[in-house]
Amino acid sequence: MKLAVVGTGYVGLVTGTCFAETGNQVTCVDIDVRKVEKLNNGIVPIYEPGLETLFHRNVEEGRLSFTTNLEEGIKGAEVIFLALPTPPGEDGSADLKYILKVASDLGPILSQYAVIVDKSTVPVGTAEKVHAHIADNAKVDFDVVSNPEFLREGVAVEDFMKPDRVVIGTKSERAKAVMNKLYAPLVRQGNPVIFMDERSAEMTKYAANAFLATKITFMNEIANLCERAGANVDDIRRGIGTDSRIGKRFLFAGIGYGGSCFPKDVQALAKTAKDFDYDFQVLKSVMDVNYKQKIKMIPQILKHFGGNLTGKTIAVWGLAFKPYTDDIREAPALDNIRALLDAGAKVTVYDPEAMDNVKEILGNSITYAHTQYAALDDADALVVITEWPLFRTPDFDKMNLLLKGKVIFDGRNVYELDQMRDMNYTYYSVGREAILAPVEQKV
């Protein structure tokens, strides 16, 4: 099939590349001239495991191309995906200006029937707005379909090629047939393609992300209670995660969620509830708890150092909002680093992928180490913020030589309590007892 994908951000690039991998002819369109030039020169602008291999293969085999010209990009396309940004407005609502602008541009240049697909995460009623904007100047038949993405950064290629389910919102039998044909190669193992109306499909994406954010937040609340009650949140996670009604995923306690989806989508769903005069109290609590959870370790750090971080050097491992990505949108690391700087500390950081992105925001206010161990040199404490695998089994003998004080504040519970106790570390984590070993100071 001939496809067009408008927008080459995270969702658009993964969508276009993966559909090319299943044999389709895909043209990706973006107004960013520099980004399109990079893509045409073989430079993948985002880090996503497995994406670069598929990208180069499909470009070389002529199935994947890039342009800044919308009319050229959609020429002959049976399906046109809109994978455009929907940033949150000041009131939490999703800003649809990019999607509706492209919808208006599409109307006069459509030359044949096409299925226009909202791939971006959009609020209820967006498909109707997109249809109206296209219809203003369209001279041919078309359908607008809602097809939300459920991609997890870090495993997005696998999620796309082997989806748990495909949700498609349409009342059109013609569009349904086209979308069935398109997704057939991806659901051969029996994973369902679920058809519903457009509004229900739009709500499904928000409901899914809001539920997962609620699940994370609930466990963080349990963890905070565990610290007061003397219980261990890891044991509780194992105890409830084996219940099939609950499931074992999204039960890990930590310092809150971030990224491009959960914060924005929870806010947008709360705004939708407000628009329909519904008081969605659970979502209010989720947002409030997560905001506070992100910097829950800052008071512990201040207390440990007697309320004064002036002259202290704090090492930070992990900047991305989660492992296997360079995405720092709403990342807890940014909140923690700013709080440490405000308290007078010097901050040295290391992340395998996200340091360039952080440097664009924080500049030279912090030090960027070339390895995880270089970040520890003469540091008074280590703060673990992102649970990259390489942080889980470090060389503690090397750490002992570099750290000025054997103190770890672990925002992701990557180490075992007995391990920290045996190595005589002072160790603070989330939802577990603090290990208050004597701090060894170097002369």
CSV table of C-alpha atoms in Angstrom, one decimal:
chain,number,residue,atom,x,y,z
A,1,MET,CA,0.0,0.0,0.0
A,2,LYS,CA,1.0,3.6,-0.5
A,3,LEU,CA,1.1,5.5,2.8
A,4,ALA,CA,2.0,9.0,4.0
A,5,VAL,CA,2.9,9.9,7.5
A,6,VAL,CA,2.7,13.6,8.4
A,7,GLY,CA,5.1,14.3,11.3
A,8,THR,CA,8.5,12.7,11.9
A,9,GLY,CA,8.6,12.8,15.7
A,10,TYR,CA,8.8,9.8,17.9
A,11,VAL,CA,5.4,8.3,16.8
A,12,GLY,CA,5.6,9.3,13.2
A,13,LEU,CA,9.1,8.0,12.6
A,14,VAL,CA,8.4,4.7,14.3
A,15,THR,CA,5.0,4.3,12.4
A,16,GLY,CA,6.5,5.1,9.0
A,17,THR,CA,9.5,2.9,9.4
A,18,CYS,CA,7.6,-0.1,10.8
A,19,PHE,CA,4.9,0.1,8.1
A,20,ALA,CA,7.7,0.2,5.5
A,21,GLU,CA,9.2,-2.9,7.1
A,22,THR,CA,5.9,-4.7,6.3
A,23,GLY,CA,6.3,-3.9,2.6
A,24,ASN,CA,4.4,-0.7,2.2
A,25,GLN,CA,5.6,2.4,0.3
A,26,VAL,CA,5.9,5.1,2.9
A,27,THR,CA,6.6,8.8,2.5
A,28,CYS,CA,7.1,10.8,5.7
A,29,VAL,CA,6.4,14.6,5.6
A,30,ASP,CA,7.7,17.2,8.0
A,31,ILE,CA,7.9,21.0,7.8
A,32,ASP,CA,11.3,21.0,9.6
A,33,VAL,CA,13.8,21.3,6.8
A,34,ARG,CA,16.8,20.5,8.9
A,35,LYS,CA,15.2,17.3,10.3
A,36,VAL,CA,14.2,16.1,6.8
A,37,GLU,CA,17.7,16.8,5.5
A,38,LYS,CA,19.1,14.7,8.3
A,39,LEU,CA,16.7,11.9,7.7
A,40,ASN,CA,17.5,12.0,3.9
A,41,ASN,CA,21.2,11.8,4.9
A,42,GLY,CA,20.6,8.7,7.0
A,43,ILE,CA,20.6,10.4,10.5
A,44,VAL,CA,17.9,9.1,12.9
A,45,PRO,CA,17.1,12.0,15.2
A,46,ILE,CA,15.8,9.9,18.1
A,47,TYR,CA,17.3,7.0,20.1
A,48,GLU,CA,15.0,3.9,20.0
A,49,PRO,CA,16.4,0.4,20.1
A,50,GLY,CA,16.0,-1.4,16.8
A,51,LEU,CA,14.7,1.6,14.9
A,52,GLU,CA,18.0,2.5,13.1
A,53,THR,CA,18.4,-0.9,11.6
A,54,LEU,CA,14.9,-0.9,10.1
A,55,PHE,CA,15.3,2.7,9.0
A,56,HIS,CA,18.4,2.1,7.0
A,57,ARG,CA,17.1,-1.1,5.5
A,58,ASN,CA,13.9,0.4,4.2
A,59,VAL,CA,15.5,3.6,2.9
A,60,GLU,CA,18.1,1.5,1.0
A,61,GLU,CA,15.3,-0.7,-0.4
A,62,GLY,CA,13.3,2.4,-1.5
A,63,ARG,CA,10.3,1.9,0.7
A,64,LEU,CA,10.9,4.8,3.0
A,65,SER,CA,11.4,8.4,2.0
A,66,PHE,CA,11.1,11.9,3.4
A,67,THR,CA,9.9,15.3,2.1
A,68,THR,CA,8.9,18.7,3.3
A,69,ASN,CA,6.2,19.0,0.5
A,70,LEU,CA,2.8,17.8,1.8
A,71,GLU,CA,1.2,17.6,-1.6
A,72,GLU,CA,4.1,15.5,-2.9
A,73,GLY,CA,4.2,13.3,0.2
A,74,ILE,CA,0.5,12.3,0.0
A,75,LYS,CA,0.3,11.8,-3.7
A,76,GLY,CA,-1.3,8.4,-4.4
A,77,ALA,CA,-1.5,7.6,-0.6
A,78,GLU,CA,-4.4,5.3,0.4
A,79,VAL,CA,-3.8,6.1,4.1
A,80,ILE,CA,-2.5,9.4,5.5
A,81,PHE,CA,-1.4,9.3,9.1
A,82,LEU,CA,-1.4,12.4,11.2
A,83,ALA,CA,1.4,12.0,13.8
A,84,LEU,CA,1.7,15.5,15.0
A,85,PRO,CA,2.5,17.1,18.4
A,86,THR,CA,-0.4,17.8,20.7
A,87,PRO,CA,1.4,19.7,23.5
A,88,PRO,CA,-0.5,20.6,26.6
A,89,GLY,CA,-1.9,24.1,26.9
A,90,GLU,CA,-1.9,26.1,30.1
A,91,ASP,CA,-5.2,24.6,31.2
A,92,GLY,CA,-4.0,21.0,30.5
A,93,SER,CA,-5.9,20.6,27.3
A,94,ALA,CA,-4.2,19.1,24.2
A,95,ASP,CA,-3.4,21.8,21.7
A,96,LEU,CA,-4.7,20.7,18.3
A,97,LYS,CA,-3.4,23.6,16.2
A,98,TYR,CA,-0.8,21.4,14.3
A,99,ILE,CA,-3.3,18.7,13.5
A,100,LEU,CA,-6.1,21.1,12.4
A,101,LYS,CA,-3.6,23.1,10.3
A,102,VAL,CA,-2.6,20.0,8.4
A,103,ALA,CA,-6.2,19.0,8.1
A,104,SER,CA,-7.1,22.3,6.5
A,105,ASP,CA,-4.1,22.0,4.1
A,106,LEU,CA,-5.1,18.4,3.1
A,107,GLY,CA,-8.6,19.4,1.9
A,108,PRO,CA,-7.7,21.1,-1.4
A,109,ILE,CA,-4.9,18.7,-2.3
A,110,LEU,CA,-6.6,15.4,-1.9
A,111,SER,CA,-7.0,13.9,-5.4
A,112,GLN,CA,-8.6,10.5,-4.6
A,113,TYR,CA,-10.3,8.7,-1.7
A,114,ALA,CA,-8.0,8.3,1.3
A,115,VAL,CA,-8.3,7.3,4.9
A,116,ILE,CA,-7.0,10.1,7.2
A,117,VAL,CA,-5.8,8.6,10.4
A,118,ASP,CA,-5.4,10.5,13.7
A,119,LYS,CA,-2.3,8.7,15.2
A,120,SER,CA,-1.6,11.4,17.7
A,121,THR,CA,-3.1,11.2,21.1
A,122,VAL,CA,-6.1,13.5,20.9
A,123,PRO,CA,-9.1,14.4,23.0
A,124,VAL,CA,-12.7,13.2,22.4
A,125,GLY,CA,-14.2,14.8,19.4
A,126,THR,CA,-11.0,15.5,17.5
A,127,ALA,CA,-11.9,13.2,14.5
A,128,GLU,CA,-15.0,15.3,13.9
A,129,LYS,CA,-13.0,18.5,14.0
A,130,VAL,CA,-10.4,17.0,11.6
A,131,HIS,CA,-13.2,15.9,9.2
A,132,ALA,CA,-14.8,19.3,9.3
A,133,HIS,CA,-11.5,21.1,8.5
A,134,ILE,CA,-10.7,18.7,5.6
A,135,ALA,CA,-14.3,18.9,4.3
A,136,ASP,CA,-14.2,22.7,4.0
A,137,ASN,CA,-12.2,22.4,0.7
A,138,ALA,CA,-12.2,18.7,-0.2
A,139,LYS,CA,-13.4,17.7,-3.7
A,140,VAL,CA,-13.2,13.9,-3.1
A,141,ASP,CA,-14.5,11.4,-0.6
A,142,PHE,CA,-12.4,10.7,2.5
A,143,ASP,CA,-12.8,9.1,5.9
A,144,VAL,CA,-11.2,10.2,9.2
A,145,VAL,CA,-10.2,7.4,11.5
A,146,SER,CA,-8.9,7.4,15.1
A,147,ASN,CA,-6.0,4.9,15.5
A,148,PRO,CA,-4.2,5.7,18.8
A,149,GLU,CA,-0.7,4.4,19.3
A,150,PHE,CA,0.3,2.3,22.4
A,151,LEU,CA,4.0,2.5,22.0
A,152,ARG,CA,6.4,2.3,25.0
A,153,GLU,CA,9.6,4.2,24.5
A,154,GLY,CA,12.5,1.8,24.6
A,155,VAL,CA,10.5,-1.1,23.1
A,156,ALA,CA,8.5,0.9,20.5
A,157,VAL,CA,9.6,-1.1,17.5
A,158,GLU,CA,8.6,-4.4,19.2
A,159,ASP,CA,5.3,-2.9,20.4
A,160,PHE,CA,4.5,-1.8,16.8
A,161,MET,CA,5.5,-5.0,15.1
A,162,LYS,CA,3.8,-7.2,17.7
A,163,PRO,CA,0.9,-5.1,19.1
A,164,ASP,CA,-1.1,-6.4,22.1
A,165,ARG,CA,-4.1,-4.9,20.2
A,166,VAL,CA,-4.9,-2.4,17.5
A,167,VAL,CA,-7.7,0.1,18.3
A,168,ILE,CA,-9.5,1.7,15.3
A,169,GLY,CA,-12.3,4.1,15.6
A,170,THR,CA,-14.5,4.4,12.6
A,171,LYS,CA,-18.1,4.0,11.5
A,172,SER,CA,-17.1,3.7,7.8
A,173,GLU,CA,-17.1,0.1,6.4
A,174,ARG,CA,-14.9,1.4,3.5
A,175,ALA,CA,-12.3,2.7,6.0
A,176,LYS,CA,-12.6,-0.4,8.1
A,177,ALA,CA,-11.6,-2.6,5.1
A,178,VAL,CA,-8.6,-0.4,4.3
A,179,MET,CA,-7.3,-0.5,7.9
A,180,ASN,CA,-7.9,-4.2,8.2
A,181,LYS,CA,-5.7,-4.8,5.1
A,182,LEU,CA,-3.0,-2.5,6.4
A,183,TYR,CA,-2.7,-4.1,9.8
A,184,ALA,CA,-3.2,-7.7,8.7
A,185,PRO,CA,0.6,-8.5,8.6
A,186,LEU,CA,1.0,-7.3,12.2
A,187,VAL,CA,-1.8,-9.3,13.8
A,188,ARG,CA,-1.3,-12.7,12.2
A,189,GLN,CA,-0.8,-14.3,15.6
A,190,GLY,CA,-4.3,-13.5,16.6
A,191,ASN,CA,-3.9,-10.2,18.6
A,192,PRO,CA,-7.2,-8.4,18.1
A,193,VAL,CA,-8.0,-5.5,15.9
A,194,ILE,CA,-10.7,-3.8,17.9
A,195,PHE,CA,-13.2,-1.6,16.0
A,196,MET,CA,-15.3,1.0,17.7
A,197,ASP,CA,-16.6,4.5,17.1
A,198,GLU,CA,-14.2,7.4,16.9
A,199,ARG,CA,-14.9,9.0,20.2
A,200,SER,CA,-14.5,5.7,22.1
A,201,ALA,CA,-11.1,5.1,20.4
A,202,GLU,CA,-9.9,8.6,21.4
A,203,MET,CA,-11.0,8.0,24.9
A,204,THR,CA,-9.4,4.5,25.0
A,205,LYS,CA,-5.9,5.9,24.7
A,206,TYR,CA,-6.4,8.4,27.5
A,207,ALA,CA,-8.0,5.8,29.7
A,208,ALA,CA,-5.1,3.4,29.2
A,209,ASN,CA,-2.4,5.9,30.1
A,210,ALA,CA,-4.3,7.4,32.9
A,211,PHE,CA,-4.9,3.9,34.4
A,212,LEU,CA,-1.3,3.0,34.2
A,213,ALA,CA,-0.3,6.4,35.7
A,214,THR,CA,-2.8,5.7,38.5
A,215,LYS,CA,-1.3,2.3,39.1
A,216,ILE,CA,2.2,3.7,39.4
A,217,THR,CA,1.0,6.5,41.7
A,218,PHE,CA,-0.9,4.0,44.0
A,219,MET,CA,2.3,2.0,44.5
A,220,ASN,CA,4.2,5.2,45.3
A,221,GLU,CA,1.6,6.1,47.9
A,222,ILE,CA,2.0,2.6,49.3
A,223,ALA,CA,5.8,3.0,49.3
A,224,ASN,CA,5.5,6.3,51.2
A,225,LEU,CA,3.3,4.6,53.8
A,226,CYS,CA,5.8,1.7,54.0
A,227,GLU,CA,8.5,4.1,55.0
A,228,ARG,CA,6.5,5.2,58.0
A,229,ALA,CA,5.0,1.8,58.9
A,230,GLY,CA,8.3,-0.2,58.6
A,231,ALA,CA,7.1,-2.4,55.7
A,232,ASN,CA,9.0,-3.2,52.5
A,233,VAL,CA,7.3,-2.1,49.2
A,234,ASP,CA,9.2,-4.7,47.2
A,235,ASP,CA,7.7,-7.5,49.2
A,236,ILE,CA,4.3,-5.9,48.8
A,237,ARG,CA,4.8,-5.6,45.0
A,238,ARG,CA,5.6,-9.3,44.8
A,239,GLY,CA,2.7,-10.2,47.0
A,240,ILE,CA,0.0,-8.3,45.0
A,241,GLY,CA,1.6,-8.6,41.6
A,242,THR,CA,0.9,-12.4,41.5
A,243,ASP,CA,-2.8,-11.7,41.7
A,244,SER,CA,-4.0,-12.0,38.1
A,245,ARG,CA,-6.6,-9.3,38.7
A,246,ILE,CA,-3.8,-6.8,39.4
A,247,GLY,CA,-0.8,-8.0,37.3
A,248,LYS,CA,2.9,-7.5,38.0
A,249,ARG,CA,3.6,-4.6,35.7
A,250,PHE,CA,3.7,-0.9,36.7
A,251,LEU,CA,4.0,-1.8,40.3
A,252,PHE,CA,7.6,-0.6,40.9
A,253,ALA,CA,7.9,2.2,43.4
A,254,GLY,CA,10.1,5.2,42.6
A,255,ILE,CA,10.3,8.9,42.2
A,256,GLY,CA,7.3,9.3,39.9
A,257,TYR,CA,6.6,9.0,36.2
A,258,GLY,CA,7.6,11.4,33.4
A,259,GLY,CA,7.9,11.3,29.6
A,260,SER,CA,5.9,12.5,26.8
A,261,CYS,CA,2.7,10.6,27.5
A,262,PHE,CA,1.6,10.0,31.1
A,263,PRO,CA,1.9,13.6,32.4
A,264,LYS,CA,0.3,15.1,29.3
A,265,ASP,CA,-2.4,12.5,28.9
A,266,VAL,CA,-3.5,12.6,32.5
A,267,GLN,CA,-3.8,16.4,32.3
A,268,ALA,CA,-5.7,16.2,29.1
A,269,LEU,CA,-8.2,13.6,30.4
A,270,ALA,CA,-8.7,15.7,33.5
A,271,LYS,CA,-9.4,18.7,31.2
A,272,THR,CA,-11.9,16.6,29.2
A,273,ALA,CA,-13.7,15.7,32.4
A,274,LYS,CA,-13.9,19.3,33.3
A,275,ASP,CA,-15.3,20.2,29.9
A,276,PHE,CA,-18.1,17.7,30.4
A,277,ASP,CA,-18.7,19.0,34.0
A,278,TYR,CA,-17.4,15.8,35.7
A,279,ASP,CA,-15.2,15.9,38.8
A,280,PHE,CA,-12.6,13.2,38.1
A,281,GLN,CA,-11.1,13.2,41.6
A,282,VAL,CA,-8.8,10.2,41.1
A,283,LEU,CA,-6.9,12.0,38.3
A,284,LYS,CA,-6.5,15.1,40.5
A,285,SER,CA,-4.8,13.0,43.2
A,286,VAL,CA,-2.6,11.2,40.6
A,287,MET,CA,-1.2,14.5,39.3
A,288,ASP,CA,-0.7,15.9,42.8
A,289,VAL,CA,1.0,12.8,44.2
A,290,ASN,CA,3.3,12.5,41.2
A,291,TYR,CA,4.3,16.1,41.3
A,292,LYS,CA,5.5,15.7,44.9
A,293,GLN,CA,6.9,12.2,44.3
A,294,LYS,CA,9.4,13.4,41.8
A,295,ILE,CA,11.5,15.3,44.4
A,296,LYS,CA,10.7,13.2,47.4
A,297,MET,CA,14.4,12.4,47.9
A,298,ILE,CA,15.5,16.1,48.1
A,299,PRO,CA,14.4,16.4,51.8
A,300,GLN,CA,16.3,13.2,52.6
A,301,ILE,CA,19.4,14.5,50.9
A,302,LEU,CA,19.2,17.8,52.8
A,303,LYS,CA,18.6,16.1,56.1
A,304,HIS,CA,21.5,13.8,55.6
A,305,PHE,CA,23.8,16.8,55.0
A,306,GLY,CA,22.5,18.8,57.9
A,307,GLY,CA,20.3,21.0,55.7
A,308,ASN,CA,23.2,22.6,53.8
A,309,LEU,CA,24.5,21.4,50.4
A,310,THR,CA,26.8,24.4,49.9
A,311,GLY,CA,30.2,23.0,48.7
A,312,LYS,CA,28.8,19.5,48.3
A,313,THR,CA,29.1,17.6,45.0
A,314,ILE,CA,26.2,15.3,44.1
A,315,ALA,CA,26.6,12.7,41.4
A,316,VAL,CA,23.5,11.8,39.4
A,317,TRP,CA,23.1,8.6,37.4
A,318,GLY,CA,20.3,8.8,34.8
A,319,LEU,CA,18.7,11.7,33.1
A,320,ALA,CA,16.1,10.2,30.7
A,321,PHE,CA,12.7,9.6,32.1
A,322,LYS,CA,13.2,5.9,31.6
A,323,PRO,CA,15.9,3.5,30.3
A,324,TYR,CA,16.5,2.9,26.6
A,325,THR,CA,15.5,6.4,25.5
A,326,ASP,CA,17.0,9.8,25.3
A,327,ASP,CA,13.7,11.5,26.1
A,328,ILE,CA,13.8,13.9,29.0
A,329,ARG,CA,10.3,15.4,28.7
A,330,GLU,CA,8.9,15.7,32.2
A,331,ALA,CA,11.9,13.7,33.5
A,332,PRO,CA,12.3,13.6,37.3
A,333,ALA,CA,16.0,14.2,36.8
A,334,LEU,CA,15.4,17.8,35.7
A,335,ASP,CA,13.4,18.6,38.8
A,336,ASN,CA,15.9,17.0,41.1
A,337,ILE,CA,18.9,18.6,39.5
A,338,ARG,CA,17.3,22.1,39.7
A,339,ALA,CA,16.4,21.5,43.4
A,340,LEU,CA,20.0,20.4,44.1
A,341,LEU,CA,21.4,23.5,42.4
A,342,ASP,CA,19.0,25.7,44.3
A,343,ALA,CA,20.2,24.2,47.5
A,344,GLY,CA,23.8,25.1,46.7
A,345,ALA,CA,25.2,21.8,45.5
A,346,LYS,CA,27.4,21.1,42.5
A,347,VAL,CA,26.0,18.4,40.3
A,348,THR,CA,27.8,16.0,38.0
A,349,VAL,CA,25.7,13.8,35.8
A,350,TYR,CA,25.9,10.7,33.5
A,351,ASP,CA,23.4,9.1,31.2
A,352,PRO,CA,24.1,6.8,28.3
A,353,GLU,CA,21.8,8.7,25.8
A,354,ALA,CA,20.2,11.8,27.3
A,355,MET,CA,23.1,14.2,28.2
A,356,ASP,CA,23.0,16.2,24.9
A,357,ASN,CA,19.3,16.8,25.4
A,358,VAL,CA,19.8,17.9,29.0
A,359,LYS,CA,22.7,20.2,28.0
A,360,GLU,CA,20.3,22.1,25.7
A,361,ILE,CA,18.1,22.9,28.7
A,362,LEU,CA,20.6,23.2,31.7
A,363,GLY,CA,23.7,24.3,29.7
A,364,ASN,CA,26.8,24.4,31.8
A,365,SER,CA,25.1,24.8,35.1
A,366,ILE,CA,26.1,21.1,35.7
A,367,THR,CA,29.0,18.9,34.8
A,368,TYR,CA,28.6,16.1,32.3
A,369,ALA,CA,30.8,13.1,32.9
A,370,HIS,CA,32.0,10.8,30.1
A,371,THR,CA,31.4,7.6,32.1
A,372,GLN,CA,29.2,6.7,35.1
A,373,TYR,CA,32.4,6.4,37.2
A,374,ALA,CA,33.8,9.7,36.2
A,375,ALA,CA,30.6,11.3,37.6
A,376,LEU,CA,31.5,9.9,41.0
A,377,ASP,CA,35.0,11.4,41.3
A,378,ASP,CA,35.1,13.3,44.6
A,379,ALA,CA,31.3,13.3,45.0
A,380,ASP,CA,29.8,13.4,48.4
A,381,ALA,CA,26.8,11.2,47.4
A,382,LEU,CA,25.3,9.4,44.4
A,383,VAL,CA,21.6,9.8,43.4
A,384,VAL,CA,20.2,7.2,41.1
A,385,ILE,CA,17.3,8.6,39.0
A,386,THR,CA,17.0,6.3,35.9
A,387,GLU,CA,17.3,2.5,36.2
A,388,TRP,CA,19.6,1.9,33.2
A,389,PRO,CA,20.8,-1.7,33.4
A,390,LEU,CA,24.5,-0.6,33.6
A,391,PHE,CA,23.7,1.1,36.9
A,392,ARG,CA,22.4,-2.1,38.5
A,393,THR,CA,25.7,-4.0,38.7
A,394,PRO,CA,28.4,-1.4,39.0
A,395,ASP,CA,32.0,-2.0,40.1
A,396,PHE,CA,31.5,-1.1,43.8
A,397,ASP,CA,35.3,-1.4,44.5
A,398,LYS,CA,35.8,1.4,41.9
A,399,MET,CA,32.9,3.4,43.4
A,400,ASN,CA,34.5,3.1,46.8
A,401,LEU,CA,37.7,4.7,45.5
A,402,LEU,CA,35.9,7.6,43.8
A,403,LEU,CA,33.1,8.6,46.1
A,404,LYS,CA,34.1,10.8,48.9
A,405,GLY,CA,31.2,9.4,51.0
A,406,LYS,CA,29.6,6.0,50.7
A,407,VAL,CA,26.1,7.4,50.4
A,408,ILE,CA,23.5,6.5,47.8
A,409,PHE,CA,20.0,7.9,47.3
A,410,ASP,CA,18.3,5.4,45.1
A,411,GLY,CA,15.1,6.7,43.4
A,412,ARG,CA,14.5,3.5,41.6
A,413,ASN,CA,15.3,0.8,44.1
A,414,VAL,CA,18.0,-0.8,41.9
A,415,TYR,CA,20.0,-2.2,44.8
A,416,GLU,CA,19.2,-4.8,47.5
A,417,LEU,CA,19.1,-3.7,51.1
A,418,ASP,CA,21.3,-6.6,52.3
A,419,GLN,CA,23.9,-5.7,49.6
A,420,MET,CA,24.1,-2.1,50.8
A,421,ARG,CA,24.3,-3.2,54.4
A,422,ASP,CA,27.1,-5.7,53.8
A,423,MET,CA,29.1,-3.1,51.9
A,424,ASN,CA,28.7,-0.6,54.7
A,425,TYR,CA,26.9,2.0,52.6
A,426,THR,CA,24.4,4.6,53.8
A,427,TYR,CA,21.5,3.9,51.6
A,428,TYR,CA,18.1,5.6,51.1
A,429,SER,CA,15.5,4.1,48.7
A,430,VAL,CA,11.8,4.3,48.1
A,431,GLY,CA,9.3,2.4,50.4
A,432,ARG,CA,12.1,0.5,52.2
A,433,GLU,CA,14.0,1.0,55.4
A,434,ALA,CA,17.0,3.3,55.3
A,435,ILE,CA,20.4,1.7,55.8
A,436,LEU,CA,22.3,4.1,58.1
A,437,ALA,CA,25.8,2.8,58.1
A,438,PRO,CA,28.7,5.0,59.2
A,439,VAL,CA,29.8,7.3,56.4
A,440,GLU,CA,33.4,6.9,55.5
A,441,GLN,CA,35.0,10.2,54.7
A,442,LYS,CA,38.3,10.4,52.8
A,443,VAL,CA,41.1,12.6,54.1
